[in-house]
Amino acid sequence: MNYRHSFHAGNFADIVKHALLLWLLERRQAHGPVLVLDTHAGAGLYDLTGDAVRSREAEAGIARLMAAADRPPLIEALAGAVAALNSGAGVRLYPGSPVLVARRLREEDRYLGFELNPPVLDLLGEALAPYAQAGARAGDGYDQARAAARQTPAPLVLIDPPFEQADDYTRAAHAAADIVRADPQAVVAVWTPLKDLETFDAFLRGLAGAGVSQALVAEARLRPLANPMKMNGCAMVVLNPPDGSEAAAREICDWVAGTLGDEGARAEVWRA
């Protein structure tokens, strides 16, 4: 399954990923300056009248979120971030993790996003140009994030690969484990699609095999994991989760599964 950011921008998985990322950033900022590292940054900002029109996933995701009433606080926080980039009632622009984070940075914080695709890297640079504390860099995000994490204590790292390569699950697990072994104060959040339990269980076993002893797993399943060719849900796996992570993840995943899911949708938040 290829997971192109522009094709899926604003879908239910982005809601889970970005709502939890904003909460994690806020928690880290409460303890001092923050370095945010983003292994697969993408373009940073997405026009939903482009590639996303073909998938219509934004219609079933962020469009429904923005129209929903009685949004819980962490969903409301994401809605506010999206509304700030759009005028009027509709949603044309959706911020990826680079812009979401960049808009929340303080003078003492930094964001660094990595991108391998040269045209996408150009778009990322343009999206981040207004933000002095944010930067884009070419290169393999797995290796670059490892190196950058060694330069600043207690980074917040997002590992969000497109899963276009057969070894993405393995490389994501090993990169996450390497970062937290090198710095036990680092917080690493890994996003994965949920297609079938076998693939996801293998990823969690890979984390354990790489030396990760404690992680928070937050799943939002929009439908039963019966068709491995579809993205039936998504998960955020957080290594070294800060206090309150379980409640935050449950609030987000419960809302996404309950509001955007089909019959049989459910959320699961647990410790691996």
PDB file of C-alpha atoms in Angstrom:
ATOM      1  CA  MET A   1       0.000   0.000   0.000  1.00  0.00           C
ATOM      2  CA  ASN A   2       1.413   3.377  -1.004  1.00  0.00           C
ATOM      3  CA  TYR A   3       0.570   6.142   1.437  1.00  0.00           C
ATOM      4  CA  ARG A   4       1.106   9.494  -0.317  1.00  0.00           C
ATOM      5  CA  HIS A   5       0.577  12.414   2.028  1.00  0.00           C
ATOM      6  CA  SER A   6      -1.136  14.566  -0.612  1.00  0.00           C
ATOM      7  CA  PHE A   7      -3.574  11.819  -1.625  1.00  0.00           C
ATOM      8  CA  HIS A   8      -4.689  11.122   1.952  1.00  0.00           C
ATOM      9  CA  ALA A   9      -4.361  14.622   3.457  1.00  0.00           C
ATOM     10  CA  GLY A  10      -7.051  15.397   5.988  1.00  0.00           C
ATOM     11  CA  ASN A  11      -8.297  11.835   6.348  1.00  0.00           C
ATOM     12  CA  PHE A  12      -9.199  10.119   9.628  1.00  0.00           C
ATOM     13  CA  ALA A  13      -5.609   8.939  10.129  1.00  0.00           C
ATOM     14  CA  ASP A  14      -4.321  12.498   9.907  1.00  0.00           C
ATOM     15  CA  ILE A  15      -6.825  13.478  12.582  1.00  0.00           C
ATOM     16  CA  VAL A  16      -5.507  10.818  14.966  1.00  0.00           C
ATOM     17  CA  LYS A  17      -1.877  11.584  14.196  1.00  0.00           C
ATOM     18  CA  HIS A  18      -2.103  15.361  14.304  1.00  0.00           C
ATOM     19  CA  ALA A  19      -4.393  15.716  17.318  1.00  0.00           C
ATOM     20  CA  LEU A  20      -2.058  13.531  19.381  1.00  0.00           C
ATOM     21  CA  LEU A  21       1.045  15.264  18.000  1.00  0.00           C
ATOM     22  CA  LEU A  22      -0.288  18.668  19.065  1.00  0.00           C
ATOM     23  CA  TRP A  23      -0.936  17.327  22.563  1.00  0.00           C
ATOM     24  CA  LEU A  24       2.537  15.776  22.802  1.00  0.00           C
ATOM     25  CA  LEU A  25       4.107  19.052  21.666  1.00  0.00           C
ATOM     26  CA  GLU A  26       2.217  21.013  24.301  1.00  0.00           C
ATOM     27  CA  ARG A  27       3.319  18.591  27.004  1.00  0.00           C
ATOM     28  CA  ARG A  28       6.970  18.817  25.962  1.00  0.00           C
ATOM     29  CA  GLN A  29       6.857  22.598  25.777  1.00  0.00           C
ATOM     30  CA  ALA A  30       5.710  22.687  29.397  1.00  0.00           C
ATOM     31  CA  HIS A  31       9.136  21.332  30.386  1.00  0.00           C
ATOM     32  CA  GLY A  32      11.370  23.642  28.351  1.00  0.00           C
ATOM     33  CA  PRO A  33      12.691  24.119  24.813  1.00  0.00           C
ATOM     34  CA  VAL A  34      11.688  21.424  22.328  1.00  0.00           C
ATOM     35  CA  LEU A  35      13.346  20.017  19.226  1.00  0.00           C
ATOM     36  CA  VAL A  36      10.774  18.307  16.972  1.00  0.00           C
ATOM     37  CA  LEU A  37      12.128  15.901  14.357  1.00  0.00           C
ATOM     38  CA  ASP A  38       9.898  14.662  11.527  1.00  0.00           C
ATOM     39  CA  THR A  39      11.333  11.741   9.551  1.00  0.00           C
ATOM     40  CA  HIS A  40       8.942  11.896   6.581  1.00  0.00           C
ATOM     41  CA  ALA A  41       7.734  15.469   6.524  1.00  0.00           C
ATOM     42  CA  GLY A  42       5.997  15.642   3.148  1.00  0.00           C
ATOM     43  CA  ALA A  43       4.985  18.962   1.615  1.00  0.00           C
ATOM     44  CA  GLY A  44       3.871  20.505   4.886  1.00  0.00           C
ATOM     45  CA  LEU A  45       0.664  22.085   3.602  1.00  0.00           C
ATOM     46  CA  TYR A  46      -1.975  20.522   1.340  1.00  0.00           C
ATOM     47  CA  ASP A  47      -4.560  21.974  -0.993  1.00  0.00           C
ATOM     48  CA  LEU A  48      -7.545  19.652  -0.659  1.00  0.00           C
ATOM     49  CA  THR A  49      -8.732  20.610  -4.147  1.00  0.00           C
ATOM     50  CA  GLY A  50      -5.701  18.706  -5.516  1.00  0.00           C
ATOM     51  CA  ASP A  51      -4.804  15.004  -5.091  1.00  0.00           C
ATOM     52  CA  ALA A  52      -7.152  14.620  -2.122  1.00  0.00           C
ATOM     53  CA  VAL A  53     -10.188  15.130  -4.371  1.00  0.00           C
ATOM     54  CA  ARG A  54      -9.612  11.749  -5.997  1.00  0.00           C
ATOM     55  CA  SER A  55      -9.596   9.829  -2.732  1.00  0.00           C
ATOM     56  CA  ARG A  56     -12.397  11.872  -1.097  1.00  0.00           C
ATOM     57  CA  GLU A  57     -10.858  10.896   2.229  1.00  0.00           C
ATOM     58  CA  ALA A  58     -10.775  14.499   3.441  1.00  0.00           C
ATOM     59  CA  GLU A  59     -14.548  14.653   2.966  1.00  0.00           C
ATOM     60  CA  ALA A  60     -14.892  11.716   5.348  1.00  0.00           C
ATOM     61  CA  GLY A  61     -12.249  13.093   7.695  1.00  0.00           C
ATOM     62  CA  ILE A  62     -11.438  16.735   8.327  1.00  0.00           C
ATOM     63  CA  ALA A  63     -14.592  18.041   6.606  1.00  0.00           C
ATOM     64  CA  ARG A  64     -16.750  16.020   8.985  1.00  0.00           C
ATOM     65  CA  LEU A  65     -14.645  17.067  11.945  1.00  0.00           C
ATOM     66  CA  MET A  66     -15.051  20.753  11.135  1.00  0.00           C
ATOM     67  CA  ALA A  67     -18.819  20.327  10.815  1.00  0.00           C
ATOM     68  CA  ALA A  68     -19.178  18.308  14.027  1.00  0.00           C
ATOM     69  CA  ALA A  69     -20.707  19.692  17.195  1.00  0.00           C
ATOM     70  CA  ASP A  70     -19.550  18.952  20.755  1.00  0.00           C
ATOM     71  CA  ARG A  71     -15.949  18.231  19.824  1.00  0.00           C
ATOM     72  CA  PRO A  72     -13.795  17.123  22.778  1.00  0.00           C
ATOM     73  CA  PRO A  73     -10.896  19.429  23.689  1.00  0.00           C
ATOM     74  CA  LEU A  74      -8.105  17.667  21.801  1.00  0.00           C
ATOM     75  CA  ILE A  75     -10.218  17.382  18.647  1.00  0.00           C
ATOM     76  CA  GLU A  76     -11.198  21.029  19.104  1.00  0.00           C
ATOM     77  CA  ALA A  77      -7.518  21.988  19.246  1.00  0.00           C
ATOM     78  CA  LEU A  78      -6.935  20.430  15.815  1.00  0.00           C
ATOM     79  CA  ALA A  79     -10.076  22.061  14.448  1.00  0.00           C
ATOM     80  CA  GLY A  80      -8.768  25.436  15.613  1.00  0.00           C
ATOM     81  CA  ALA A  81      -5.415  24.879  13.915  1.00  0.00           C
ATOM     82  CA  VAL A  82      -7.127  24.002  10.634  1.00  0.00           C
ATOM     83  CA  ALA A  83      -9.586  26.886  10.855  1.00  0.00           C
ATOM     84  CA  ALA A  84      -6.713  29.333  11.317  1.00  0.00           C
ATOM     85  CA  LEU A  85      -5.460  28.475   7.813  1.00  0.00           C
ATOM     86  CA  ASN A  86      -8.834  28.752   6.096  1.00  0.00           C
ATOM     87  CA  SER A  87     -11.294  31.567   5.572  1.00  0.00           C
ATOM     88  CA  GLY A  88     -15.017  30.974   5.337  1.00  0.00           C
ATOM     89  CA  ALA A  89     -16.892  27.804   6.133  1.00  0.00           C
ATOM     90  CA  GLY A  90     -15.032  25.305   3.963  1.00  0.00           C
ATOM     91  CA  VAL A  91     -11.651  23.641   4.338  1.00  0.00           C
ATOM     92  CA  ARG A  92      -9.322  24.073   1.373  1.00  0.00           C
ATOM     93  CA  LEU A  93      -5.932  23.982   3.123  1.00  0.00           C
ATOM     94  CA  TYR A  94      -4.924  21.219   5.482  1.00  0.00           C
ATOM     95  CA  PRO A  95      -1.692  21.510   7.488  1.00  0.00           C
ATOM     96  CA  GLY A  96       0.615  18.537   7.647  1.00  0.00           C
ATOM     97  CA  SER A  97       2.740  17.956  10.712  1.00  0.00           C
ATOM     98  CA  PRO A  98       5.420  20.498   9.628  1.00  0.00           C
ATOM     99  CA  VAL A  99       3.050  23.456   9.505  1.00  0.00           C
ATOM    100  CA  LEU A 100       1.003  22.314  12.490  1.00  0.00           C
ATOM    101  CA  VAL A 101       4.149  22.208  14.597  1.00  0.00           C
ATOM    102  CA  ALA A 102       5.789  25.302  13.094  1.00  0.00           C
ATOM    103  CA  ARG A 103       2.787  27.459  13.978  1.00  0.00           C
ATOM    104  CA  ARG A 104       3.107  26.371  17.637  1.00  0.00           C
ATOM    105  CA  LEU A 105       6.842  26.920  18.047  1.00  0.00           C
ATOM    106  CA  ARG A 106       8.169  29.435  20.521  1.00  0.00           C
ATOM    107  CA  GLU A 107      11.416  31.364  20.083  1.00  0.00           C
ATOM    108  CA  GLU A 108      13.357  28.668  21.944  1.00  0.00           C
ATOM    109  CA  ASP A 109      11.831  25.701  20.051  1.00  0.00           C
ATOM    110  CA  ARG A 110      12.949  24.147  16.781  1.00  0.00           C
ATOM    111  CA  TYR A 111      11.418  21.909  14.093  1.00  0.00           C
ATOM    112  CA  LEU A 112      13.384  19.953  11.500  1.00  0.00           C
ATOM    113  CA  GLY A 113      11.631  17.954   8.805  1.00  0.00           C
ATOM    114  CA  PHE A 114      13.321  15.486   6.467  1.00  0.00           C
ATOM    115  CA  GLU A 115      12.189  14.674   2.928  1.00  0.00           C
ATOM    116  CA  LEU A 116      13.773  12.532   0.202  1.00  0.00           C
ATOM    117  CA  ASN A 117      11.664  13.571  -2.799  1.00  0.00           C
ATOM    118  CA  PRO A 118      13.201  16.762  -4.309  1.00  0.00           C
ATOM    119  CA  PRO A 119       9.958  18.334  -5.622  1.00  0.00           C
ATOM    120  CA  VAL A 120       8.229  17.643  -2.304  1.00  0.00           C
ATOM    121  CA  LEU A 121      11.238  19.033  -0.437  1.00  0.00           C
ATOM    122  CA  ASP A 122      10.844  22.272  -2.395  1.00  0.00           C
ATOM    123  CA  LEU A 123       7.202  22.480  -1.346  1.00  0.00           C
ATOM    124  CA  LEU A 124       8.184  21.786   2.256  1.00  0.00           C
ATOM    125  CA  GLY A 125      10.700  24.605   2.183  1.00  0.00           C
ATOM    126  CA  GLU A 126       8.062  26.977   0.833  1.00  0.00           C
ATOM    127  CA  ALA A 127       5.540  25.929   3.488  1.00  0.00           C
ATOM    128  CA  LEU A 128       8.064  26.480   6.290  1.00  0.00           C
ATOM    129  CA  ALA A 129       9.551  29.724   4.964  1.00  0.00           C
ATOM    130  CA  PRO A 130       7.398  31.967   7.220  1.00  0.00           C
ATOM    131  CA  TYR A 131       8.607  30.201  10.366  1.00  0.00           C
ATOM    132  CA  ALA A 132      12.105  31.108  11.524  1.00  0.00           C
ATOM    133  CA  GLN A 133      12.326  28.216  13.980  1.00  0.00           C
ATOM    134  CA  ALA A 134      11.447  25.554  11.390  1.00  0.00           C
ATOM    135  CA  GLY A 135      13.593  24.045   8.671  1.00  0.00           C
ATOM    136  CA  ALA A 136      13.593  21.386   5.960  1.00  0.00           C
ATOM    137  CA  ARG A 137      16.468  19.095   5.077  1.00  0.00           C
ATOM    138  CA  ALA A 138      17.022  16.580   2.290  1.00  0.00           C
ATOM    139  CA  GLY A 139      17.893  13.046   3.245  1.00  0.00           C
ATOM    140  CA  ASP A 140      16.828   9.718   4.656  1.00  0.00           C
ATOM    141  CA  GLY A 141      14.689  10.618   7.655  1.00  0.00           C
ATOM    142  CA  TYR A 142      15.453   7.444   9.584  1.00  0.00           C
ATOM    143  CA  ASP A 143      19.196   8.097   9.589  1.00  0.00           C
ATOM    144  CA  GLN A 144      18.941  11.881   9.793  1.00  0.00           C
ATOM    145  CA  ALA A 145      16.616  11.792  12.791  1.00  0.00           C
ATOM    146  CA  ARG A 146      18.990   9.472  14.638  1.00  0.00           C
ATOM    147  CA  ALA A 147      21.852  11.888  14.061  1.00  0.00           C
ATOM    148  CA  ALA A 148      19.852  15.030  14.882  1.00  0.00           C
ATOM    149  CA  ALA A 149      18.404  13.495  18.047  1.00  0.00           C
ATOM    150  CA  ARG A 150      21.941  13.119  19.416  1.00  0.00           C
ATOM    151  CA  GLN A 151      22.485  16.877  19.164  1.00  0.00           C
ATOM    152  CA  THR A 152      19.685  18.025  21.504  1.00  0.00           C
ATOM    153  CA  PRO A 153      18.386  16.314  24.637  1.00  0.00           C
ATOM    154  CA  ALA A 154      14.806  15.072  24.956  1.00  0.00           C
ATOM    155  CA  PRO A 155      13.606  15.563  21.368  1.00  0.00           C
ATOM    156  CA  LEU A 156      10.069  14.858  20.208  1.00  0.00           C
ATOM    157  CA  VAL A 157      10.277  12.629  17.132  1.00  0.00           C
ATOM    158  CA  LEU A 158       7.524  11.767  14.660  1.00  0.00           C
ATOM    159  CA  ILE A 159       8.163   8.734  12.459  1.00  0.00           C
ATOM    160  CA  ASP A 160       5.510   8.772   9.752  1.00  0.00           C
ATOM    161  CA  PRO A 161       6.719   6.848   6.678  1.00  0.00           C
ATOM    162  CA  PRO A 162       4.643   6.353   3.524  1.00  0.00           C
ATOM    163  CA  PHE A 163       5.064   2.558   3.767  1.00  0.00           C
ATOM    164  CA  GLU A 164       6.066   2.382   0.119  1.00  0.00           C
ATOM    165  CA  GLN A 165       9.135   0.282   0.913  1.00  0.00           C
ATOM    166  CA  ALA A 166       9.018  -3.291   2.139  1.00  0.00           C
ATOM    167  CA  ASP A 167      11.336  -2.493   5.050  1.00  0.00           C
ATOM    168  CA  ASP A 168       9.536   0.606   6.353  1.00  0.00           C
ATOM    169  CA  TYR A 169       8.066  -1.236   9.349  1.00  0.00           C
ATOM    170  CA  THR A 170      11.474  -2.645  10.287  1.00  0.00           C
ATOM    171  CA  ARG A 171      13.330   0.633   9.788  1.00  0.00           C
ATOM    172  CA  ALA A 172      10.703   2.584  11.727  1.00  0.00           C
ATOM    173  CA  ALA A 173      10.954   0.180  14.667  1.00  0.00           C
ATOM    174  CA  HIS A 174      14.741   0.243  14.716  1.00  0.00           C
ATOM    175  CA  ALA A 175      14.982   4.030  14.369  1.00  0.00           C
ATOM    176  CA  ALA A 176      12.517   4.563  17.206  1.00  0.00           C
ATOM    177  CA  ALA A 177      14.331   2.097  19.453  1.00  0.00           C
ATOM    178  CA  ASP A 178      17.750   3.574  18.669  1.00  0.00           C
ATOM    179  CA  ILE A 179      16.584   7.089  19.555  1.00  0.00           C
ATOM    180  CA  VAL A 180      15.082   6.186  22.930  1.00  0.00           C
ATOM    181  CA  ARG A 181      18.022   3.949  23.839  1.00  0.00           C
ATOM    182  CA  ALA A 182      20.411   6.822  23.135  1.00  0.00           C
ATOM    183  CA  ASP A 183      18.241   9.314  25.050  1.00  0.00           C
ATOM    184  CA  PRO A 184      15.767   7.882  27.586  1.00  0.00           C
ATOM    185  CA  GLN A 185      14.119  11.319  27.767  1.00  0.00           C
ATOM    186  CA  ALA A 186      13.210  11.335  24.075  1.00  0.00           C
ATOM    187  CA  VAL A 187       9.565  10.856  23.088  1.00  0.00           C
ATOM    188  CA  VAL A 188       9.022   9.043  19.790  1.00  0.00           C
ATOM    189  CA  ALA A 189       5.637   8.668  18.113  1.00  0.00           C
ATOM    190  CA  VAL A 190       5.358   6.200  15.235  1.00  0.00           C
ATOM    191  CA  TRP A 191       2.316   6.337  12.954  1.00  0.00           C
ATOM    192  CA  THR A 192       1.268   3.150  11.154  1.00  0.00           C
ATOM    193  CA  PRO A 193      -1.707   2.128   9.059  1.00  0.00           C
ATOM    194  CA  LEU A 194      -3.840  -0.746  10.321  1.00  0.00           C
ATOM    195  CA  LYS A 195      -4.605  -3.166   7.531  1.00  0.00           C
ATOM    196  CA  ASP A 196      -4.438  -6.516   9.308  1.00  0.00           C
ATOM    197  CA  LEU A 197      -3.380  -7.685  12.746  1.00  0.00           C
ATOM    198  CA  GLU A 198      -0.528  -9.840  11.459  1.00  0.00           C
ATOM    199  CA  THR A 199       1.345  -6.888   9.973  1.00  0.00           C
ATOM    200  CA  PHE A 200       0.798  -4.678  13.007  1.00  0.00           C
ATOM    201  CA  ASP A 201       1.710  -7.415  15.472  1.00  0.00           C
ATOM    202  CA  ALA A 202       4.915  -8.010  13.530  1.00  0.00           C
ATOM    203  CA  PHE A 203       5.755  -4.321  13.868  1.00  0.00           C
ATOM    204  CA  LEU A 204       5.208  -4.431  17.632  1.00  0.00           C
ATOM    205  CA  ARG A 205       7.356  -7.552  17.857  1.00  0.00           C
ATOM    206  CA  GLY A 206      10.015  -5.668  15.929  1.00  0.00           C
ATOM    207  CA  LEU A 207       9.943  -2.896  18.509  1.00  0.00           C
ATOM    208  CA  ALA A 208      10.283  -5.408  21.317  1.00  0.00           C
ATOM    209  CA  GLY A 209      13.088  -7.154  19.505  1.00  0.00           C
ATOM    210  CA  ALA A 210      14.873  -3.823  19.084  1.00  0.00           C
ATOM    211  CA  GLY A 211      14.814  -3.305  22.848  1.00  0.00           C
ATOM    212  CA  VAL A 212      11.682  -1.224  23.459  1.00  0.00           C
ATOM    213  CA  SER A 213      10.217  -2.268  26.796  1.00  0.00           C
ATOM    214  CA  GLN A 214       7.338   0.189  27.158  1.00  0.00           C
ATOM    215  CA  ALA A 215       5.140   1.849  24.580  1.00  0.00           C
ATOM    216  CA  LEU A 216       1.633   3.226  24.400  1.00  0.00           C
ATOM    217  CA  VAL A 217      -0.436   1.885  21.521  1.00  0.00           C
ATOM    218  CA  ALA A 218      -3.383   4.011  20.387  1.00  0.00           C
ATOM    219  CA  GLU A 219      -5.585   2.426  17.716  1.00  0.00           C
ATOM    220  CA  ALA A 220      -8.554   3.844  15.857  1.00  0.00           C
ATOM    221  CA  ARG A 221     -10.274   1.178  13.774  1.00  0.00           C
ATOM    222  CA  LEU A 222     -12.934   2.449  11.395  1.00  0.00           C
ATOM    223  CA  ARG A 223     -13.945  -1.067  10.397  1.00  0.00           C
ATOM    224  CA  PRO A 224     -12.928  -4.642  11.258  1.00  0.00           C
ATOM    225  CA  LEU A 225      -9.448  -5.616  10.058  1.00  0.00           C
ATOM    226  CA  ALA A 226     -10.870  -7.997   7.486  1.00  0.00           C
ATOM    227  CA  ASN A 227      -9.478  -6.636   4.205  1.00  0.00           C
ATOM    228  CA  PRO A 228      -5.675  -6.279   4.225  1.00  0.00           C
ATOM    229  CA  MET A 229      -5.826  -4.240   1.001  1.00  0.00           C
ATOM    230  CA  LYS A 230      -7.620  -1.376   2.764  1.00  0.00           C
ATOM    231  CA  MET A 231      -6.485   0.980   5.483  1.00  0.00           C
ATOM    232  CA  ASN A 232      -9.041  -0.154   8.026  1.00  0.00           C
ATOM    233  CA  GLY A 233      -7.614   1.985  10.793  1.00  0.00           C
ATOM    234  CA  CYS A 234      -4.421   3.520  12.071  1.00  0.00           C
ATOM    235  CA  ALA A 235      -2.276   3.528  15.171  1.00  0.00           C
ATOM    236  CA  MET A 236       0.098   5.821  16.970  1.00  0.00           C
ATOM    237  CA  VAL A 237       2.727   3.992  18.985  1.00  0.00           C
ATOM    238  CA  VAL A 238       4.373   6.317  21.503  1.00  0.00           C
ATOM    239  CA  LEU A 239       7.683   5.398  23.123  1.00  0.00           C
ATOM    240  CA  ASN A 240       8.336   7.045  26.489  1.00  0.00           C
ATOM    241  CA  PRO A 241       4.804   8.461  26.621  1.00  0.00           C
ATOM    242  CA  PRO A 242       4.464  11.407  29.026  1.00  0.00           C
ATOM    243  CA  ASP A 243       1.975  11.367  31.869  1.00  0.00           C
ATOM    244  CA  GLY A 244      -1.555  11.764  30.583  1.00  0.00           C
ATOM    245  CA  SER A 245      -0.835  10.158  27.215  1.00  0.00           C
ATOM    246  CA  GLU A 246      -3.277   7.308  27.711  1.00  0.00           C
ATOM    247  CA  ALA A 247      -6.195   9.644  28.485  1.00  0.00           C
ATOM    248  CA  ALA A 248      -5.276  11.937  25.585  1.00  0.00           C
ATOM    249  CA  ALA A 249      -5.025   9.054  23.124  1.00  0.00           C
ATOM    250  CA  ARG A 250      -8.314   7.597  24.320  1.00  0.00           C
ATOM    251  CA  GLU A 251     -10.126  10.913  23.887  1.00  0.00           C
ATOM    252  CA  ILE A 252      -8.868  11.233  20.307  1.00  0.00           C
ATOM    253  CA  CYS A 253      -9.289   7.617  19.203  1.00  0.00           C
ATOM    254  CA  ASP A 254     -12.720   7.240  20.816  1.00  0.00           C
ATOM    255  CA  TRP A 255     -13.970  10.307  18.973  1.00  0.00           C
ATOM    256  CA  VAL A 256     -12.516   9.288  15.604  1.00  0.00           C
ATOM    257  CA  ALA A 257     -13.812   5.709  15.769  1.00  0.00           C
ATOM    258  CA  GLY A 258     -17.185   6.695  17.184  1.00  0.00           C
ATOM    259  CA  THR A 259     -17.809   9.633  14.855  1.00  0.00           C
ATOM    260  CA  LEU A 260     -16.076   8.664  11.610  1.00  0.00           C
ATOM    261  CA  GLY A 261     -16.146   4.857  11.757  1.00  0.00           C
ATOM    262  CA  ASP A 262     -18.421   2.280  10.174  1.00  0.00           C
ATOM    263  CA  GLU A 263     -20.361  -0.395  11.989  1.00  0.00           C
ATOM    264  CA  GLY A 264     -17.870  -2.380  14.017  1.00  0.00           C
ATOM    265  CA  ALA A 265     -15.530   0.579  14.539  1.00  0.00           C
ATOM    266  CA  ARG A 266     -13.681   0.734  17.823  1.00  0.00           C
ATOM    267  CA  ALA A 267     -10.780   2.356  19.612  1.00  0.00           C
ATOM    268  CA  GLU A 268      -8.151   0.561  21.653  1.00  0.00           C
ATOM    269  CA  VAL A 269      -5.507   2.200  23.834  1.00  0.00           C
ATOM    270  CA  TRP A 270      -3.109  -0.098  25.640  1.00  0.00           C
ATOM    271  CA  ARG A 271       0.471  -0.621  26.798  1.00  0.00           C
ATOM    272  CA  ALA A 272       2.736  -2.857  24.784  1.00  0.00           C
TER     273      ALA A 272
END
